[in-house]
PDB file of C-alpha atoms and ligand atoms in Angstrom:
ATOM      1  CA  MET A   1       0.190   0.105  -0.088  1.00 52.00           C
ATOM      2  CA  LYS A   2       0.751   3.868  -0.450  1.00 55.00           C
ATOM      3  CA  HIS A   3       1.817   5.392   3.002  1.00 64.00           C
ATOM      4  CA  PRO A   4       0.229   8.786   3.476  1.00 65.00           C
ATOM      5  CA  SER A   5       2.251   9.400   5.957  1.00 74.00           C
ATOM      6  CA  ALA A   6       5.956   8.231   6.449  1.00 79.00           C
ATOM      7  CA  GLY A   7       6.171   4.518   6.073  1.00 89.00           C
ATOM      8  CA  PRO A   8       9.113   2.119   6.654  1.00 95.00           C
ATOM      9  CA  GLY A   9      12.632   3.521   6.055  1.00 94.00           C
ATOM     10  CA  ASP A  10      11.021   7.072   5.882  1.00 94.00           C
ATOM     11  CA  PHE A  11      13.317   8.420   8.614  1.00 95.00           C
ATOM     12  CA  GLU A  12      13.635  12.091   6.900  1.00 95.00           C
ATOM     13  CA  ARG A  13       9.998  12.786   6.929  1.00 95.00           C
ATOM     14  CA  ARG A  14       9.524  11.722  10.590  1.00 95.00           C
ATOM     15  CA  LEU A  15      12.878  13.830  11.508  1.00 95.00           C
ATOM     16  CA  GLU A  16      11.428  16.652   9.696  1.00 95.00           C
ATOM     17  CA  ARG A  17       8.085  16.131  11.570  1.00 95.00           C
ATOM     18  CA  ALA A  18       9.831  15.946  15.057  1.00 94.00           C
ATOM     19  CA  ARG A  19      11.740  19.106  14.482  1.00 94.00           C
ATOM     20  CA  SER A  20       8.395  21.125  13.403  1.00 92.00           C
ATOM     21  CA  ILE A  21       6.451  20.106  16.550  1.00 90.00           C
ATOM     22  CA  GLU A  22       6.817  22.672  19.032  1.00 79.00           C
ATOM     23  CA  ALA A  23       6.503  21.073  22.510  1.00 73.00           C
ATOM     24  CA  ALA A  24       6.812  23.471  25.686  1.00 69.00           C
ATOM     25  CA  ASP A  25       5.327  20.548  27.805  1.00 75.00           C
ATOM     26  CA  ALA A  26       6.466  16.948  28.811  1.00 80.00           C
ATOM     27  CA  ALA A  27       6.706  15.981  25.503  1.00 87.00           C
ATOM     28  CA  ALA A  28       9.527  18.602  24.736  1.00 90.00           C
ATOM     29  CA  GLN A  29      12.548  16.534  26.082  1.00 89.00           C
ATOM     30  CA  PRO A  30      11.345  12.969  24.511  1.00 90.00           C
ATOM     31  CA  LEU A  31      11.041  14.936  21.165  1.00 93.00           C
ATOM     32  CA  ALA A  32      14.390  16.031  21.294  1.00 93.00           C
ATOM     33  CA  PHE A  33      15.747  12.606  22.244  1.00 94.00           C
ATOM     34  CA  LEU A  34      13.467  11.580  19.355  1.00 94.00           C
ATOM     35  CA  VAL A  35      15.334  14.016  16.693  1.00 95.00           C
ATOM     36  CA  ARG A  36      18.748  12.427  18.066  1.00 96.00           C
ATOM     37  CA  VAL A  37      17.166   9.125  17.535  1.00 96.00           C
ATOM     38  CA  LEU A  38      16.169   9.430  13.788  1.00 97.00           C
ATOM     39  CA  THR A  39      19.079  11.396  12.934  1.00 97.00           C
ATOM     40  CA  HIS A  40      21.228   8.504  13.939  1.00 97.00           C
ATOM     41  CA  GLN A  41      18.671   6.044  12.287  1.00 97.00           C
ATOM     42  CA  LEU A  42      19.052   8.091   9.202  1.00 97.00           C
ATOM     43  CA  ARG A  43      22.595   7.999   8.939  1.00 97.00           C
ATOM     44  CA  ARG A  44      22.754   4.092   9.626  1.00 97.00           C
ATOM     45  CA  SER A  45      20.288   3.541   6.936  1.00 97.00           C
ATOM     46  CA  ALA A  46      23.134   4.616   4.678  1.00 97.00           C
ATOM     47  CA  GLU A  47      25.907   2.228   5.798  1.00 97.00           C
ATOM     48  CA  PRO A  48      26.353  -0.709   3.356  1.00 98.00           C
ATOM     49  CA  ALA A  49      26.189  -3.192   6.010  1.00 97.00           C
ATOM     50  CA  VAL A  50      22.994  -1.962   7.164  1.00 98.00           C
ATOM     51  CA  ARG A  51      21.374  -2.060   3.637  1.00 98.00           C
ATOM     52  CA  GLU A  52      22.926  -5.640   3.124  1.00 98.00           C
ATOM     53  CA  ALA A  53      21.600  -7.117   6.258  1.00 98.00           C
ATOM     54  CA  ALA A  54      17.941  -5.470   5.344  1.00 98.00           C
ATOM     55  CA  ALA A  55      18.076  -7.172   1.728  1.00 98.00           C
ATOM     56  CA  ARG A  56      18.739 -10.392   3.340  1.00 98.00           C
ATOM     57  CA  THR A  57      15.802 -10.058   5.963  1.00 98.00           C
ATOM     58  CA  ALA A  58      13.975  -9.137   2.940  1.00 98.00           C
ATOM     59  CA  GLU A  59      14.711 -11.763   0.796  1.00 97.00           C
ATOM     60  CA  ASP A  60      12.051 -14.580   1.532  1.00 96.00           C
ATOM     61  CA  ALA A  61       9.226 -11.863   2.089  1.00 96.00           C
ATOM     62  CA  LEU A  62       7.420 -12.623  -1.104  1.00 95.00           C
ATOM     63  CA  PRO A  63       7.778 -16.484  -1.277  1.00 95.00           C
ATOM     64  CA  ASN A  64       6.610 -16.365   2.299  1.00 96.00           C
ATOM     65  CA  ARG A  65       3.961 -14.211   1.294  1.00 95.00           C
ATOM     66  CA  LEU A  66       2.869 -16.710  -1.439  1.00 94.00           C
ATOM     67  CA  VAL A  67       2.380 -19.658   1.255  1.00 95.00           C
ATOM     68  CA  GLN A  68       1.011 -17.418   3.638  1.00 94.00           C
ATOM     69  CA  GLN A  69       4.232 -17.889   6.199  1.00 95.00           C
ATOM     70  CA  TYR A  70       3.845 -14.647   8.780  1.00 96.00           C
ATOM     71  CA  PRO A  71       5.963 -12.590   9.943  1.00 97.00           C
ATOM     72  CA  LEU A  72       7.357 -12.205   6.014  1.00 97.00           C
ATOM     73  CA  LEU A  73      10.836 -11.046   7.140  1.00 98.00           C
ATOM     74  CA  ASP A  74      13.286 -13.352   8.164  1.00 97.00           C
ATOM     75  CA  LEU A  75      14.149 -12.277  11.629  1.00 97.00           C
ATOM     76  CA  THR A  76      16.777 -14.929  12.458  1.00 96.00           C
ATOM     77  CA  SER A  77      18.882 -13.528   9.942  1.00 95.00           C
ATOM     78  CA  ALA A  78      18.588  -9.801  11.174  1.00 97.00           C
ATOM     79  CA  ALA A  79      19.617 -10.772  14.760  1.00 97.00           C
ATOM     80  CA  ALA A  80      23.188 -10.514  14.788  1.00 97.00           C
ATOM     81  CA  PRO A  81      23.710  -7.315  12.341  1.00 97.00           C
ATOM     82  CA  ILE A  82      21.050  -5.865  14.835  1.00 98.00           C
ATOM     83  CA  ALA A  83      23.275  -6.784  17.779  1.00 97.00           C
ATOM     84  CA  GLY A  84      26.303  -5.308  16.135  1.00 96.00           C
ATOM     85  CA  GLU A  85      24.768  -2.009  15.579  1.00 96.00           C
ATOM     86  CA  THR A  86      23.645  -1.553  19.558  1.00 95.00           C
ATOM     87  CA  GLN A  87      27.560  -0.398  20.336  1.00 95.00           C
ATOM     88  CA  ALA A  88      27.298   2.680  17.835  1.00 95.00           C
ATOM     89  CA  ALA A  89      23.675   3.681  18.928  1.00 96.00           C
ATOM     90  CA  VAL A  90      24.739   3.853  22.948  1.00 96.00           C
ATOM     91  CA  GLU A  91      27.744   5.802  21.911  1.00 96.00           C
ATOM     92  CA  GLU A  92      25.836   8.236  19.675  1.00 96.00           C
ATOM     93  CA  LEU A  93      22.676   8.490  21.719  1.00 95.00           C
ATOM     94  CA  GLY A  94      23.486   7.422  25.244  1.00 91.00           C
ATOM     95  CA  ASP A  95      24.066  11.202  26.529  1.00 91.00           C
ATOM     96  CA  ALA A  96      20.772  12.332  25.307  1.00 91.00           C
ATOM     97  CA  ALA A  97      19.027   9.692  26.839  1.00 90.00           C
ATOM     98  CA  PRO A  98      17.310  10.350  30.261  1.00 84.00           C
ATOM     99  CA  GLY A  99      18.936   8.982  33.242  1.00 84.00           C
ATOM    100  CA  PRO A 100      17.390   5.325  33.366  1.00 88.00           C
ATOM    101  CA  LEU A 101      17.488   4.783  29.792  1.00 90.00           C
ATOM    102  CA  ARG A 102      21.115   5.789  29.482  1.00 92.00           C
ATOM    103  CA  GLU A 103      21.957   3.577  32.426  1.00 94.00           C
ATOM    104  CA  ALA A 104      19.818   0.547  30.518  1.00 94.00           C
ATOM    105  CA  GLY A 105      22.126   1.301  27.154  1.00 95.00           C
ATOM    106  CA  LEU A 106      25.147   1.116  29.388  1.00 96.00           C
ATOM    107  CA  SER A 107      24.492  -2.147  31.064  1.00 96.00           C
ATOM    108  CA  LEU A 108      23.377  -3.315  27.319  1.00 96.00           C
ATOM    109  CA  VAL A 109      26.795  -2.544  25.694  1.00 96.00           C
ATOM    110  CA  ALA A 110      28.739  -3.850  29.005  1.00 97.00           C
ATOM    111  CA  ARG A 111      27.133  -7.524  27.758  1.00 97.00           C
ATOM    112  CA  SER A 112      29.145  -9.639  25.840  1.00 96.00           C
ATOM    113  CA  GLU A 113      28.537  -9.930  22.247  1.00 94.00           C
ATOM    114  CA  MET A 114      26.738 -13.673  22.513  1.00 96.00           C
ATOM    115  CA  GLU A 115      24.289 -12.113  25.536  1.00 97.00           C
ATOM    116  CA  GLN A 116      23.571  -9.097  23.253  1.00 97.00           C
ATOM    117  CA  ARG A 117      22.732 -11.665  20.316  1.00 97.00           C
ATOM    118  CA  GLU A 118      20.303 -13.515  22.622  1.00 97.00           C
ATOM    119  CA  LEU A 119      18.623 -10.103  23.990  1.00 97.00           C
ATOM    120  CA  VAL A 120      17.924  -9.453  20.360  1.00 97.00           C
ATOM    121  CA  GLU A 121      16.623 -12.828  19.677  1.00 97.00           C
ATOM    122  CA  ALA A 122      14.441 -12.778  22.432  1.00 97.00           C
ATOM    123  CA  TRP A 123      13.078  -9.568  21.383  1.00 96.00           C
ATOM    124  CA  LEU A 124      12.721 -10.156  17.886  1.00 97.00           C
ATOM    125  CA  ASP A 125      10.361 -13.305  18.982  1.00 96.00           C
ATOM    126  CA  ASP A 126       8.492 -11.030  21.366  1.00 94.00           C
ATOM    127  CA  THR A 127       9.494  -7.588  22.941  1.00 92.00           C
ATOM    128  CA  SER A 128       7.351  -7.877  25.692  1.00 88.00           C
ATOM    129  CA  LEU A 129       9.451 -10.237  27.081  1.00 89.00           C
ATOM    130  CA  LEU A 130      12.446  -7.770  27.743  1.00 92.00           C
ATOM    131  CA  ASP A 131      12.831  -4.889  30.568  1.00 91.00           C
ATOM    132  CA  PRO A 132      11.159  -1.856  28.654  1.00 89.00           C
ATOM    133  CA  ARG A 133      14.169   0.138  28.589  1.00 91.00           C
ATOM    134  CA  LEU A 134      16.590  -2.772  26.874  1.00 93.00           C
ATOM    135  CA  ALA A 135      13.650  -3.256  24.521  1.00 93.00           C
ATOM    136  CA  LEU A 136      13.676   0.418  23.659  1.00 93.00           C
ATOM    137  CA  TRP A 137      17.560   0.685  22.924  1.00 95.00           C
ATOM    138  CA  ILE A 138      17.218  -2.723  20.580  1.00 96.00           C
ATOM    139  CA  ARG A 139      14.445  -1.039  18.871  1.00 95.00           C
ATOM    140  CA  VAL A 140      16.389   1.769  18.344  1.00 96.00           C
ATOM    141  CA  THR A 141      19.167  -0.016  16.951  1.00 96.00           C
ATOM    142  CA  ALA A 142      16.820  -2.316  14.961  1.00 97.00           C
ATOM    143  CA  GLY A 143      15.324   0.345  13.039  1.00 97.00           C
ATOM    144  CA  PRO A 144      17.436   1.069  10.040  1.00 98.00           C
ATOM    145  CA  ILE A 145      17.393  -2.724   9.222  1.00 98.00           C
ATOM    146  CA  LEU A 146      13.856  -3.859   9.720  1.00 98.00           C
ATOM    147  CA  GLU A 147      12.640  -1.032   8.001  1.00 98.00           C
ATOM    148  CA  LEU A 148      14.681  -1.054   5.084  1.00 98.00           C
ATOM    149  CA  ALA A 149      13.616  -4.731   5.008  1.00 98.00           C
ATOM    150  CA  ALA A 150      10.086  -3.677   5.380  1.00 97.00           C
ATOM    151  CA  ALA A 151      10.415  -1.049   2.460  1.00 97.00           C
ATOM    152  CA  ARG A 152      11.712  -3.451   0.629  1.00 96.00           C
ATOM    153  CA  SER A 153       8.754  -5.975   1.068  1.00 95.00           C
ATOM    154  CA  GLU A 154       5.482  -5.717  -0.581  1.00 91.00           C
ATOM    155  CA  PRO A 155       2.702  -6.002   2.570  1.00 89.00           C
ATOM    156  CA  PRO A 156      -0.111  -8.105   2.149  1.00 93.00           C
ATOM    157  CA  GLU A 157      -3.548  -6.873   1.097  1.00 92.00           C
ATOM    158  CA  LYS A 158      -6.313  -6.851   3.606  1.00 90.00           C
ATOM    159  CA  GLU A 159      -7.958  -9.853   2.181  1.00 93.00           C
ATOM    160  CA  GLU A 160      -4.490 -11.603   2.818  1.00 94.00           C
ATOM    161  CA  TRP A 161      -3.992 -10.137   6.556  1.00 95.00           C
ATOM    162  CA  THR A 162      -5.903  -8.406   8.873  1.00 91.00           C
ATOM    163  CA  GLY A 163      -4.477  -9.748  12.527  1.00 95.00           C
ATOM    164  CA  LEU A 164      -3.273  -8.530  15.367  1.00 95.00           C
ATOM    165  CA  ALA A 165       0.246  -8.705  14.807  1.00 96.00           C
ATOM    166  CA  CYS A 166       2.484  -6.847  12.075  1.00 97.00           C
ATOM    167  CA  PRO A 167       2.638  -9.432   9.010  1.00 97.00           C
ATOM    168  CA  LEU A 168       6.167  -8.088   8.198  1.00 97.00           C
ATOM    169  CA  CYS A 169       7.957  -8.412  11.706  1.00 97.00           C
ATOM    170  CA  GLY A 170       5.376  -9.811  14.032  1.00 97.00           C
ATOM    171  CA  ASP A 171       5.328  -7.115  16.747  1.00 96.00           C
ATOM    172  CA  ALA A 172       2.417  -5.615  18.445  1.00 95.00           C
ATOM    173  CA  PRO A 173       0.820  -2.495  16.980  1.00 96.00           C
ATOM    174  CA  GLN A 174       2.260   0.913  18.302  1.00 94.00           C
ATOM    175  CA  CYS A 175      -0.457   2.738  16.912  1.00 95.00           C
ATOM    176  CA  SER A 176      -3.548   3.165  14.750  1.00 96.00           C
ATOM    177  CA  VAL A 177      -4.454   5.487  11.825  1.00 96.00           C
ATOM    178  CA  ILE A 178      -7.583   6.434   9.997  1.00 94.00           C
ATOM    179  CA  VAL A 179      -7.318   7.896   6.534  1.00 91.00           C
ATOM    180  CA  GLU A 180      -9.347   9.591   3.974  1.00 84.00           C
ATOM    181  CA  GLU A 181     -11.807   7.118   2.291  1.00 74.00           C
ATOM    182  CA  SER A 182     -10.485   4.753  -0.273  1.00 65.00           C
ATOM    183  CA  GLY A 183     -13.073   5.397  -2.965  1.00 63.00           C
ATOM    184  CA  ALA A 184     -14.317   2.226  -2.794  1.00 61.00           C
ATOM    185  CA  PHE A 185     -17.921   2.280  -2.931  1.00 60.00           C
ATOM    186  CA  LEU A 186     -19.260   2.121   0.756  1.00 59.00           C
ATOM    187  CA  GLN A 187     -16.143   0.947   2.147  1.00 67.00           C
ATOM    188  CA  GLY A 188     -16.054   3.825   4.864  1.00 77.00           C
ATOM    189  CA  SER A 189     -12.498   5.182   5.537  1.00 86.00           C
ATOM    190  CA  PRO A 190      -9.865   2.610   6.064  1.00 91.00           C
ATOM    191  CA  ARG A 191      -7.896   2.023   9.256  1.00 94.00           C
ATOM    192  CA  TYR A 192      -4.513   0.936   9.574  1.00 95.00           C
ATOM    193  CA  LEU A 193      -2.364  -0.299  12.387  1.00 96.00           C
ATOM    194  CA  VAL A 194       1.332   0.703  12.441  1.00 96.00           C
ATOM    195  CA  CYS A 195       4.174  -1.170  13.644  1.00 96.00           C
ATOM    196  CA  GLY A 196       6.584   0.601  16.168  1.00 94.00           C
ATOM    197  CA  ARG A 197       9.575  -1.493  14.973  1.00 94.00           C
ATOM    198  CA  CYS A 198       9.252  -1.841  10.966  1.00 97.00           C
ATOM    199  CA  ALA A 199       6.963   1.112  10.665  1.00 96.00           C
ATOM    200  CA  GLY A 200       4.743  -1.478   8.301  1.00 96.00           C
ATOM    201  CA  TRP A 201       1.149  -0.407   7.982  1.00 95.00           C
ATOM    202  CA  TRP A 202      -1.450  -3.074   7.814  1.00 96.00           C
ATOM    203  CA  ASP A 203      -5.524  -3.156   7.409  1.00 95.00           C
ATOM    204  CA  PHE A 204      -7.419  -3.506  10.325  1.00 95.00           C
ATOM    205  CA  PRO A 205     -11.403  -3.537  11.112  1.00 93.00           C
ATOM    206  CA  ARG A 206     -12.515  -0.111  12.558  1.00 90.00           C
ATOM    207  CA  ALA A 207     -14.255  -1.616  15.663  1.00 89.00           C
ATOM    208  CA  LYS A 208     -11.999  -4.029  17.204  1.00 94.00           C
ATOM    209  CA  CYS A 209      -9.258  -4.222  19.751  1.00 97.00           C
ATOM    210  CA  PRO A 210      -5.994  -4.745  18.229  1.00 96.00           C
ATOM    211  CA  THR A 211      -4.877  -5.916  21.957  1.00 95.00           C
ATOM    212  CA  CYS A 212      -7.289  -8.739  22.340  1.00 96.00           C
ATOM    213  CA  GLY A 213      -9.218  -9.267  19.170  1.00 95.00           C
ATOM    214  CA  GLU A 214     -12.542  -8.067  20.977  1.00 96.00           C
ATOM    215  CA  ASP A 215     -14.885  -6.951  18.140  1.00 93.00           C
ATOM    216  CA  ASP A 216     -17.910  -6.162  20.084  1.00 95.00           C
ATOM    217  CA  SER A 217     -18.290  -2.266  19.023  1.00 91.00           C
ATOM    218  CA  ARG A 218     -19.881  -1.351  22.023  1.00 94.00           C
ATOM    219  CA  LYS A 219     -16.782  -2.621  24.163  1.00 96.00           C
ATOM    220  CA  ILE A 220     -14.505  -0.202  22.578  1.00 95.00           C
ATOM    221  CA  SER A 221     -14.877   3.624  23.713  1.00 95.00           C
ATOM    222  CA  PRO A 222     -12.745   6.444  22.179  1.00 94.00           C
ATOM    223  CA  TYR A 223     -11.606   9.167  24.231  1.00 94.00           C
ATOM    224  CA  ALA A 224     -10.902  12.167  22.405  1.00 90.00           C
ATOM    225  CA  ALA A 225      -8.099  14.741  23.166  1.00 85.00           C
ATOM    226  CA  GLU A 226      -8.716  18.354  23.499  1.00 87.00           C
ATOM    227  CA  ASP A 227      -5.296  19.390  22.178  1.00 88.00           C
ATOM    228  CA  TRP A 228      -5.358  17.516  19.475  1.00 92.00           C
ATOM    229  CA  PRO A 229      -8.428  16.806  17.360  1.00 93.00           C
ATOM    230  CA  TRP A 230      -6.764  13.918  15.449  1.00 95.00           C
ATOM    231  CA  ALA A 231      -5.947  12.134  18.025  1.00 96.00           C
ATOM    232  CA  ARG A 232      -7.850  10.079  20.674  1.00 96.00           C
ATOM    233  CA  ILE A 233      -7.596   6.483  22.762  1.00 95.00           C
ATOM    234  CA  ASP A 234      -9.431   3.958  21.972  1.00 96.00           C
ATOM    235  CA  VAL A 235     -10.167   1.871  25.153  1.00 97.00           C
ATOM    236  CA  CYS A 236     -11.260  -1.739  25.204  1.00 97.00           C
ATOM    237  CA  GLU A 237     -13.443  -2.589  28.138  1.00 96.00           C
ATOM    238  CA  ALA A 238     -12.505  -6.166  27.645  1.00 96.00           C
ATOM    239  CA  CYS A 239      -8.624  -6.176  28.463  1.00 96.00           C
ATOM    240  CA  ARG A 240      -8.535  -2.583  29.717  1.00 96.00           C
ATOM    241  CA  GLY A 241      -6.018  -2.199  26.910  1.00 96.00           C
ATOM    242  CA  TYR A 242      -6.041   1.247  24.769  1.00 97.00           C
ATOM    243  CA  ILE A 243      -4.591   2.238  21.411  1.00 96.00           C
ATOM    244  CA  LYS A 244      -3.829   5.793  20.216  1.00 96.00           C
ATOM    245  CA  THR A 245      -5.394   6.317  17.226  1.00 96.00           C
ATOM    246  CA  PHE A 246      -4.724   9.272  14.870  1.00 96.00           C
ATOM    247  CA  ASP A 247      -7.674  10.422  12.327  1.00 95.00           C
ATOM    248  CA  LEU A 248      -6.016  11.716   9.568  1.00 93.00           C
ATOM    249  CA  ARG A 249      -9.089  12.871   8.168  1.00 92.00           C
ATOM    250  CA  GLU A 250      -9.381  15.531  10.729  1.00 92.00           C
ATOM    251  CA  LYS A 251      -8.407  19.465  10.355  1.00 89.00           C
ATOM    252  CA  GLY A 252      -4.748  19.855  10.861  1.00 86.00           C
ATOM    253  CA  ALA A 253      -3.832  16.478  10.810  1.00 91.00           C
ATOM    254  CA  MET A 254      -2.137  16.916   7.175  1.00 87.00           C
ATOM    255  CA  LYS A 255       1.432  16.914   8.673  1.00 91.00           C
ATOM    256  CA  VAL A 256       0.545  13.932  11.410  1.00 95.00           C
ATOM    257  CA  VAL A 257       3.426  11.214  11.491  1.00 95.00           C
ATOM    258  CA  PRO A 258       2.051   8.534  13.916  1.00 95.00           C
ATOM    259  CA  LEU A 259       5.350   7.294  15.172  1.00 94.00           C
ATOM    260  CA  VAL A 260       6.309  11.069  15.860  1.00 95.00           C
ATOM    261  CA  ASP A 261       3.209  11.980  17.292  1.00 95.00           C
ATOM    262  CA  ASP A 262       2.959   9.287  19.447  1.00 95.00           C
ATOM    263  CA  VAL A 263       5.784  10.995  21.353  1.00 93.00           C
ATOM    264  CA  ALA A 264       4.317  14.423  21.122  1.00 93.00           C
ATOM    265  CA  THR A 265       0.791  13.315  22.726  1.00 93.00           C
ATOM    266  CA  LEU A 266       2.277  11.763  25.595  1.00 91.00           C
ATOM    267  CA  ALA A 267      -0.081  13.654  27.526  1.00 91.00           C
ATOM    268  CA  LEU A 268      -2.613  11.161  26.503  1.00 93.00           C
ATOM    269  CA  ASP A 269      -0.824   8.005  27.784  1.00 93.00           C
ATOM    270  CA  VAL A 270      -0.015   9.561  31.241  1.00 92.00           C
ATOM    271  CA  TRP A 271      -3.702  10.045  31.370  1.00 93.00           C
ATOM    272  CA  ALA A 272      -4.428   6.442  30.292  1.00 95.00           C
ATOM    273  CA  HIS A 273      -1.936   5.082  32.883  1.00 94.00           C
ATOM    274  CA  GLU A 274      -3.879   6.974  35.489  1.00 95.00           C
ATOM    275  CA  GLN A 275      -7.258   5.431  34.370  1.00 94.00           C
ATOM    276  CA  GLY A 276      -5.310   2.141  35.006  1.00 95.00           C
ATOM    277  CA  LEU A 277      -5.287   1.274  31.170  1.00 96.00           C
ATOM    278  CA  THR A 278      -2.294  -0.517  29.341  1.00 93.00           C
ATOM    279  CA  ARG A 279      -0.965  -0.283  25.976  1.00 92.00           C
ATOM    280  CA  GLN A 280       1.081  -2.445  23.973  1.00 87.00           C
ATOM    281  CA  GLY A 281       4.303  -1.029  22.091  1.00 72.00           C
ATOM    282  CA  LEU A 282       5.889   1.617  24.137  1.00 74.00           C
ATOM    283  CA  SER A 283       6.233   5.105  22.884  1.00 76.00           C
ATOM    284  CA  LEU A 284       9.687   6.280  22.445  1.00 76.00           C
ATOM    285  CA  ALA A 285       8.791   8.681  25.228  1.00 73.00           C
ATOM    286  CA  GLY A 286       8.780   5.320  27.128  1.00 69.00           C
ATOM    287  CA  VAL A 287       5.051   5.218  28.035  1.00 68.00           C
TER     288      VAL A 287
HETATM  289 ZN1  LIG B 301       6.631  -4.507  11.982  1.00 61.65          ZN
HETATM  290 ZN1  LIG B 302      -9.285  -5.772  24.121  1.00 61.65          ZN
END
């Protein structure tokens, strides 16, 4: 599909958006960190070793798609090159990271190569298996390889996949997006889930919980944000999980880039956590 708003590997567009948001509140520091992260990822994504690793990771995506073997990317081959990226990321970004995150980064690079690789393998298998701060570092280091691999792969059509996990890399969604009507008669505006680690988008029903799969629309309630008419959280009564949804049809939402605006709207997560709600896929703000 065509990404109306910064798909996999589009670090430049995300960087531009992160720089343009003026955040005077609690999101200012996380956004400044995001700018540093994206600058690092943009640079790493030009490295031949990263591009080769991405090509290998994407190599079987098409044959996998033909036999419906998900996730489509070859995550096993991605583990070693991702682990090889951690040192550079922590060296470059450690100083800019908030205290506890910096410590987690230092503890990560203090481990042996073998241990780092095992952590990456565990994270590729299921991000929730790791301490969230370690997981955040691995996500930063893995971004260029997984996103470039995703950008080389054709994601499945909605007739092929509307599952709860990313069809490309298998991660849980980071947030959700509603875009302008596709033009298909009486189909309504499509909704996509957005992956936080490969930045892929995939089709998903409008009134369904992406955490537990609940599809009784009466159990899903939207809570709108006053400050951002295009951002809301969708709360599921069945699992007490929530997902942030960006409605790109709203006025002023033209420039919204989900993975960036997720950080900028951190106040929504703070509110949700106060209500005892949980989300999958932490934002780069760490909530
Ligand atoms: Zn993904
Ligand atoms: Zn649910």
